[in-house]
Coordinates of C-alpha atoms in Angstrom, one line a residue:
M306 CA -36.3 -9.3 -1.4
K307 CA -36.4 -7.0 -4.3
T308 CA -33.3 -5.5 -5.9
R309 CA -33.3 -2.3 -7.9
R310 CA -30.2 -1.7 -9.9
L311 CA -29.3 1.9 -10.9
L312 CA -26.5 2.7 -13.3
A313 CA -24.4 5.7 -12.0
T314 CA -22.0 7.6 -14.2
A315 CA -20.4 8.5 -11.3
A316 CA -7.5 2.3 -13.4
V317 CA 2.5 2.4 -14.1
A318 CA 5.1 3.2 -12.0
T319 CA 7.5 0.3 -11.7
L320 CA 8.8 -1.1 -8.4
A321 CA 12.5 -1.8 -8.4
L322 CA 12.8 -5.5 -9.3
T323 CA 14.5 -8.1 -7.2
A324 CA 17.0 -9.9 -9.4
C325 CA 16.6 -13.6 -9.9
S326 CA 18.4 -16.3 -11.9
S327 CA 16.4 -18.0 -14.7
K328 CA 18.6 -21.0 -14.3
S329 CA 16.5 -24.0 -13.2
T330 CA 17.4 -27.2 -11.6
D331 CA 16.0 -30.7 -11.7
S332 CA 13.4 -31.5 -9.0
A333 CA 14.5 -33.8 -6.2
E334 CA 12.2 -36.6 -7.3
G335 CA 10.9 -36.2 -10.8
G336 CA 13.9 -34.9 -12.6
A337 CA 11.9 -32.4 -14.6
A338 CA 13.2 -28.9 -15.0
A339 CA 11.4 -26.6 -12.5
P340 CA 11.1 -22.9 -13.6
G341 CA 12.2 -20.6 -10.9
V342 CA 14.2 -23.2 -8.9
T343 CA 18.0 -23.4 -8.8
D344 CA 20.3 -25.1 -6.4
D345 CA 20.3 -21.9 -4.3
T346 CA 17.0 -20.1 -4.9
I347 CA 13.3 -20.4 -5.3
S348 CA 11.9 -17.4 -7.3
L349 CA 8.2 -16.4 -6.9
G350 CA 6.5 -13.8 -9.1
V351 CA 4.5 -10.8 -7.8
L352 CA 2.0 -9.1 -10.2
T353 CA 0.6 -6.1 -8.3
D354 CA -0.8 -2.6 -8.5
Q355 CA 1.6 0.1 -7.6
S356 CA 0.3 2.9 -9.8
G357 CA -3.5 2.3 -10.1
P358 CA -6.6 2.5 -7.8
F359 CA -5.3 -0.1 -5.3
I360 CA -1.8 1.3 -5.1
Q361 CA -1.6 1.3 -1.3
L362 CA -2.9 -2.3 -1.0
G363 CA -0.4 -3.4 -3.7
T364 CA 2.6 -1.6 -2.1
G365 CA 1.7 -2.8 1.4
T366 CA 1.4 -6.4 0.5
V367 CA 4.7 -6.4 -1.3
D368 CA 6.3 -4.9 1.8
G369 CA 4.8 -7.7 3.8
H370 CA 6.0 -10.4 1.3
Q371 CA 9.5 -9.0 1.6
I372 CA 9.5 -8.9 5.4
W373 CA 8.6 -12.6 5.3
A374 CA 11.2 -13.5 2.7
D375 CA 13.9 -11.6 4.6
E376 CA 13.1 -13.4 7.8
V377 CA 13.0 -16.8 6.1
N378 CA 16.2 -16.2 4.2
A379 CA 18.0 -15.1 7.4
A380 CA 16.9 -18.4 9.0
G381 CA 18.4 -20.5 6.2
G382 CA 15.6 -20.4 3.6
I383 CA 13.2 -23.1 2.6
C384 CA 14.2 -26.5 1.2
G385 CA 17.8 -25.3 1.5
R386 CA 17.2 -22.3 -0.8
Q387 CA 16.7 -18.6 -0.5
I388 CA 13.4 -17.0 -1.5
E389 CA 13.6 -14.3 -4.2
L390 CA 10.6 -12.2 -5.3
V391 CA 10.3 -10.9 -8.9
V392 CA 7.9 -7.9 -8.9
R393 CA 6.0 -6.3 -11.7
D394 CA 3.4 -3.4 -11.6
H395 CA 0.4 -3.7 -13.8
G396 CA -1.5 -0.7 -12.6
Y397 CA -4.7 -2.7 -12.3
Q398 CA -4.8 -3.1 -16.1
A399 CA -5.6 -6.6 -17.4
D400 CA -3.5 -6.3 -20.6
A401 CA -0.4 -5.1 -18.7
G402 CA -0.9 -8.0 -16.2
V403 CA -1.1 -10.6 -19.0
L404 CA 2.1 -9.3 -20.6
A405 CA 4.0 -9.2 -17.2
Y406 CA 2.8 -12.8 -16.5
Q407 CA 4.1 -14.0 -19.8
E408 CA 7.4 -12.3 -19.2
L409 CA 7.9 -13.8 -15.7
L410 CA 6.5 -17.3 -16.4
P411 CA 9.8 -18.9 -17.4
E412 CA 11.5 -17.3 -14.4
V413 CA 9.3 -18.3 -11.5
L414 CA 7.9 -21.4 -9.8
G415 CA 4.6 -19.7 -9.0
F416 CA 3.1 -16.4 -8.1
M417 CA 3.2 -15.1 -4.6
Q418 CA 0.6 -12.6 -5.6
I419 CA -1.6 -11.6 -8.6
L420 CA -3.6 -8.6 -7.7
G421 CA -7.0 -7.8 -9.2
S422 CA -10.0 -9.7 -10.4
P423 CA -9.7 -8.4 -14.0
V424 CA -6.1 -9.5 -14.2
I425 CA -6.7 -13.0 -12.8
A426 CA -9.8 -13.4 -15.0
A427 CA -7.7 -12.6 -18.1
L428 CA -5.1 -15.1 -17.0
D429 CA -7.6 -17.9 -16.1
Q430 CA -6.9 -20.3 -18.9
Q431 CA -3.1 -19.6 -19.0
L432 CA -2.8 -20.5 -15.3
I433 CA -4.5 -23.8 -16.0
D434 CA -2.4 -24.5 -19.2
N435 CA 0.8 -23.6 -17.4
E436 CA -0.1 -25.4 -14.2
T437 CA 1.0 -22.3 -12.3
T438 CA -0.1 -22.0 -8.7
S439 CA -0.9 -18.3 -7.9
V440 CA -2.2 -16.6 -4.8
A441 CA -5.0 -14.2 -5.8
L442 CA -5.0 -10.7 -4.3
S443 CA -8.6 -10.7 -5.2
W444 CA -11.3 -12.3 -3.1
S445 CA -13.8 -13.1 -5.8
S446 CA -15.4 -16.5 -5.3
F447 CA -15.8 -16.7 -9.1
L448 CA -12.0 -17.4 -9.2
L449 CA -12.3 -20.6 -7.2
K450 CA -13.3 -22.6 -10.3
N451 CA -9.6 -22.5 -11.1
P452 CA -7.7 -25.1 -9.1
Y453 CA -4.4 -23.1 -9.6
V454 CA -5.8 -20.0 -7.8
V455 CA -5.5 -19.7 -4.1
I456 CA -7.5 -17.2 -2.1
P457 CA -5.9 -16.7 1.3
G458 CA -9.0 -15.9 3.3
T459 CA -12.6 -15.6 2.5
T460 CA -14.3 -14.1 -0.5
Y461 CA -16.0 -10.8 -1.3
D462 CA -19.5 -12.4 -1.2
V463 CA -18.9 -14.0 2.2
E464 CA -17.3 -10.8 3.5
M465 CA -20.4 -8.8 2.6
V466 CA -22.7 -11.4 4.1
N467 CA -20.7 -11.2 7.3
G468 CA -20.5 -7.4 7.2
L469 CA -24.3 -6.9 6.8
S470 CA -24.9 -9.6 9.4
Y471 CA -22.7 -7.7 11.8
L472 CA -24.7 -4.6 11.3
L473 CA -27.9 -6.6 12.0
E474 CA -26.4 -8.1 15.2
Q475 CA -25.3 -4.6 16.4
G476 CA -28.8 -3.2 15.8
E477 CA -27.6 -0.8 13.0
I478 CA -30.2 -2.3 10.6
A479 CA -33.3 -4.4 11.0
E480 CA -35.3 -7.0 9.2
G481 CA -37.3 -5.5 6.4
D482 CA -35.2 -2.4 6.0
T483 CA -34.0 -0.9 2.8
V484 CA -30.2 -1.1 2.3
G485 CA -28.1 0.6 -0.4
F486 CA -25.3 -1.2 -2.1
V487 CA -22.7 0.5 -4.3
Y488 CA -20.5 -1.8 -6.4
L489 CA -17.8 -1.5 -9.0
E490 CA -18.4 -2.7 -12.5
G491 CA -16.7 -6.1 -13.0
E492 CA -16.0 -9.3 -11.1
Y493 CA -15.0 -7.6 -7.9
G494 CA -18.3 -5.7 -7.6
E495 CA -20.5 -8.4 -8.9
N496 CA -19.1 -10.9 -6.3
G497 CA -19.8 -8.4 -3.5
L498 CA -23.3 -8.0 -4.9
L499 CA -24.0 -11.7 -4.6
G500 CA -23.3 -11.6 -0.9
A501 CA -25.5 -8.5 -0.5
E502 CA -28.4 -10.1 -2.4
Y503 CA -28.1 -13.4 -0.4
F504 CA -28.2 -11.5 2.9
A505 CA -31.2 -9.4 1.7
E506 CA -33.1 -12.6 0.7
Q507 CA -32.6 -14.0 4.2
H508 CA -33.9 -10.9 6.0
D509 CA -36.6 -9.4 3.8
I510 CA -34.3 -6.5 2.8
T511 CA -35.0 -4.3 -0.1
L512 CA -31.6 -3.8 -1.8
E513 CA -31.0 -0.6 -3.7
A514 CA -28.0 -1.7 -5.9
V515 CA -26.0 0.9 -7.8
K516 CA -23.2 0.0 -10.3
V517 CA -20.3 2.5 -10.7
L518 CA -17.3 2.5 -13.0
P519 CA -13.7 2.6 -11.9
T520 CA -13.4 6.1 -13.3
D521 CA -16.3 7.4 -11.2
T522 CA -14.9 9.5 -8.4
D523 CA -17.8 11.9 -7.5
L524 CA -20.7 9.7 -6.3
R525 CA -23.0 12.6 -5.3
N526 CA -25.8 11.5 -7.6
V527 CA -25.6 7.9 -6.2
V528 CA -25.8 9.0 -2.6
T529 CA -28.6 11.4 -3.3
G530 CA -30.6 8.6 -4.8
L531 CA -29.9 6.3 -1.9
R532 CA -31.0 9.1 0.5
G533 CA -34.2 9.3 -1.5
A534 CA -34.8 5.6 -1.1
D535 CA -34.5 6.0 2.7
V536 CA -31.7 3.4 3.2
S537 CA -30.7 2.3 6.6
A538 CA -27.1 1.4 5.6
I539 CA -24.9 1.3 2.6
G540 CA -22.7 -1.6 1.5
L541 CA -19.6 -0.9 -0.6
T542 CA -17.6 -3.0 -3.0
T543 CA -15.7 0.0 -4.4
T544 CA -12.3 1.6 -4.6
P545 CA -11.0 3.6 -1.6
S546 CA -11.6 6.9 -3.4
Q547 CA -15.2 5.9 -4.1
T548 CA -15.6 5.0 -0.4
L549 CA -14.5 8.4 0.6
S550 CA -16.9 10.1 -1.9
V551 CA -19.8 8.1 -0.5
A552 CA -18.9 8.9 3.1
T553 CA -18.3 12.6 2.5
V554 CA -21.4 13.2 0.4
A555 CA -23.6 11.2 2.9
A556 CA -22.3 13.5 5.7
Q557 CA -23.0 16.6 3.6
L558 CA -26.5 15.4 2.9
G559 CA -27.2 14.4 6.5
L560 CA -27.5 10.7 5.6
D561 CA -26.3 9.4 8.9
V562 CA -26.2 5.6 8.2
P563 CA -23.5 3.0 8.7
L564 CA -21.2 2.1 5.8
V565 CA -19.8 -1.4 5.5
G566 CA -17.2 -2.2 2.9
N567 CA -15.1 -5.1 1.5
N568 CA -11.5 -5.1 2.4
P569 CA -10.2 -3.2 -0.7
T570 CA -12.6 -0.3 0.0
F571 CA -10.2 1.3 2.4
A572 CA -6.8 2.9 2.2
P573 CA -5.2 5.0 5.0
A574 CA -4.8 7.9 2.6
I575 CA -8.6 8.5 2.6
L576 CA -8.6 9.1 6.4
T577 CA -7.5 12.5 7.3
E578 CA -8.4 15.1 10.0
D579 CA -10.8 16.6 7.5
T580 CA -12.5 13.2 6.6
A581 CA -12.4 11.4 9.9
A582 CA -15.9 12.6 11.0
A583 CA -17.5 11.4 7.7
L584 CA -15.9 7.9 8.1
E585 CA -16.6 7.5 11.8
N586 CA -19.5 5.0 11.0
Y587 CA -17.6 3.0 8.4
Y588 CA -16.9 -0.7 9.0
L589 CA -14.4 -2.7 7.0
V590 CA -14.8 -6.5 6.6
G591 CA -11.8 -8.5 5.6
S592 CA -9.7 -11.7 6.1
A593 CA -6.6 -9.9 7.4
T594 CA -5.9 -8.2 10.7
P595 CA -5.7 -4.4 10.7
Y596 CA -2.1 -3.1 10.9
S597 CA -2.8 -1.9 14.4
S598 CA -4.2 -5.3 15.6
D599 CA -3.1 -6.6 19.0
V600 CA -2.8 -10.1 17.5
P601 CA 0.8 -10.9 18.5
K602 CA 2.1 -11.8 15.0
A603 CA 0.6 -8.6 13.6
A604 CA 2.5 -6.6 16.2
E605 CA 5.7 -8.4 15.2
V606 CA 5.1 -7.6 11.5
A607 CA 4.4 -4.0 12.4
T608 CA 7.7 -3.7 14.3
A609 CA 9.6 -5.2 11.3
Y610 CA 7.9 -2.7 9.0
E611 CA 8.7 0.2 11.2
E612 CA 12.4 -0.8 11.2
L613 CA 12.4 -0.5 7.4
G614 CA 12.0 3.3 7.8
K615 CA 9.6 3.6 4.9
S616 CA 7.8 6.9 4.3
E617 CA 4.6 5.3 3.0
P618 CA 1.8 5.1 5.5
A619 CA 1.2 1.6 7.0
N620 CA -1.9 -0.3 6.0
A621 CA -3.5 -3.7 6.5
G622 CA -1.8 -5.0 3.3
I623 CA 1.5 -5.4 5.3
P624 CA 0.4 -8.1 7.7
Y625 CA -1.7 -9.7 4.9
G626 CA 1.3 -9.8 2.6
Y627 CA 3.3 -11.5 5.4
A628 CA 0.5 -14.0 5.9
I629 CA 0.6 -14.9 2.2
G630 CA 4.3 -15.5 2.6
E631 CA 3.5 -17.9 5.5
I632 CA 1.0 -19.7 3.3
W633 CA 3.6 -20.1 0.5
G634 CA 6.2 -21.2 3.0
Q635 CA 4.1 -24.1 4.3
V636 CA 3.2 -25.2 0.8
L637 CA 6.9 -25.1 -0.3
E638 CA 8.0 -27.0 2.8
A639 CA 5.5 -29.7 1.9
S640 CA 7.0 -29.8 -1.6
C641 CA 10.7 -30.0 -0.9
D642 CA 11.0 -33.5 -2.4
D643 CA 9.2 -32.3 -5.6
L644 CA 9.9 -28.6 -6.3
T645 CA 7.9 -28.5 -9.5
R646 CA 4.6 -26.9 -10.4
S647 CA 2.9 -30.3 -10.1
G648 CA 4.5 -30.8 -6.7
I649 CA 3.1 -27.5 -5.5
Q650 CA -0.4 -28.6 -6.6
D651 CA 0.0 -31.9 -4.8
A652 CA 0.9 -30.1 -1.6
L653 CA -2.1 -27.8 -1.9
A654 CA -4.4 -30.8 -2.3
S655 CA -3.5 -31.9 1.3
S656 CA -3.4 -28.5 2.9
T657 CA -6.3 -28.7 5.3
D658 CA -5.0 -26.6 8.2
V659 CA -2.8 -23.8 7.0
T660 CA -2.1 -21.3 9.8
T661 CA -0.8 -17.8 9.8
D662 CA -0.8 -17.1 13.5
E663 CA -4.2 -15.5 13.2
L664 CA -3.1 -12.9 10.6
V665 CA -5.9 -14.5 8.8
A666 CA -8.1 -17.4 9.9
D667 CA -6.8 -20.9 9.5
L668 CA -7.4 -22.1 6.0
D669 CA -8.6 -25.3 4.3
L670 CA -7.3 -25.3 0.7
T671 CA -8.6 -28.7 -0.3
S672 CA -12.2 -28.1 -1.3
P673 CA -12.6 -27.0 -4.9
G674 CA -14.7 -24.0 -5.4
S675 CA -15.2 -23.4 -1.6
P676 CA -13.8 -20.4 0.3
A677 CA -10.9 -21.5 2.4
T678 CA -12.5 -19.9 5.5
R679 CA -15.7 -17.9 6.3
E680 CA -14.2 -16.0 9.2
V681 CA -13.4 -12.3 9.0
Y682 CA -12.1 -9.4 11.0
I683 CA -14.3 -6.4 11.5
A684 CA -12.5 -3.0 11.8
T685 CA -13.6 0.6 12.0
A686 CA -11.9 3.7 10.7
D687 CA -9.8 5.4 13.4
I688 CA -7.7 8.4 12.8
D689 CA -5.6 7.7 15.9
A690 CA -4.8 4.1 14.9
E691 CA -1.6 3.3 12.9
G692 CA -2.9 2.2 9.5
G693 CA -6.2 3.9 10.1
L694 CA -8.2 0.9 11.4
T695 CA -9.1 -0.5 14.8
Q696 CA -10.1 -4.2 15.1
Q697 CA -13.5 -4.9 16.6
G698 CA -13.2 -8.2 18.5
D699 CA -11.9 -11.6 17.4
L700 CA -12.6 -13.4 14.2
F701 CA -16.3 -13.3 13.3
T702 CA -18.6 -15.5 11.2
S703 CA -22.3 -15.3 11.0
P704 CA -24.9 -18.1 10.5
D705 CA -25.8 -16.6 7.1
A706 CA -22.1 -16.8 6.0
E707 CA -22.0 -20.4 7.1
S708 CA -25.1 -21.3 5.1
Y709 CA -24.2 -19.3 2.0
V710 CA -23.2 -21.5 -1.0
A711 CA -20.5 -19.9 -3.2
P712 CA -21.1 -20.0 -7.0
E713 CA -18.3 -22.5 -7.7
E714 CA -18.8 -24.6 -4.6
Q715 CA -19.1 -28.3 -5.2

């Protein structure tokens, strides 16, 4: 396999915050003050993007979190306490995320969500020092070196291995082909690249890898170069707007090849009557069900979202946000006798079979450095589907994904 990398010159409105008490209570067993825990409430932080390049993912997941919290609270809460979410928008800016984390740290037991590889990377040592369990809304396997970071699903590298393997199984690409790969500068893109390179090594693929910046929105030069390289497919670890640029330029240039992207590469806003034709051969690979999935729990979550009467278009972040709530719920239930940060970590250490009713695959959170699952859902762009995606079959994992060794795996 040979990889040629080309450099293309081709990222904060605030959500209304849920009020929470900063008064803490002693844990049931240890007697230590637990931030974010009172006699009546458990407060969890949410650091998300509601004004940057992943605004739809950030907004959708927060809606999913809140649907879960409302249901749990209506049923009596967890450990005899109501769940409260404290939300801050960082706009996918690491410095803003660090400031928001420091602000919320004394008020929350842990973080329901921290969105973005750059933000989590900037917080890496603080999460360890503060022993603060946090669910990453980033799927970089590089993050798994931190025992306080939970990735609820598989990782970007495994997603890309599965996605390219799916194209191979479907006959869209063949052994020995040339495949393009467009990836965002930074940990997100570099992690997707690892998966693409691994797949290429297994199948004698020549990989034309092109790095782009978050500010690059017109990728005409990139796609023109890939057409010149006679690629059979294009992998994407990009922003949604960059996905749209690649798709539309490819259509204009007559480059009729499949596109396969990591889960953050799509947002419903990029799929319109004008762009649907360009995206008709686009595949999304991710841990979560599409919003329109016929998985029963996904249908329940979709009904709950519709009852909210929101004007924002639905997206896959909504069921995923709910799934993250279910994960937190199971960990909290296992920690009722010790609602401290160390108690949460102890519960994680024995969480071998965390289930979300197939919103994501069942998870094993006990192996340091290893993805909690290697299964994904494959979806295609569909203008007629609520949320813009249609699920293609059940959970999928390829032999290459099973054999792949993540960089932090022990």
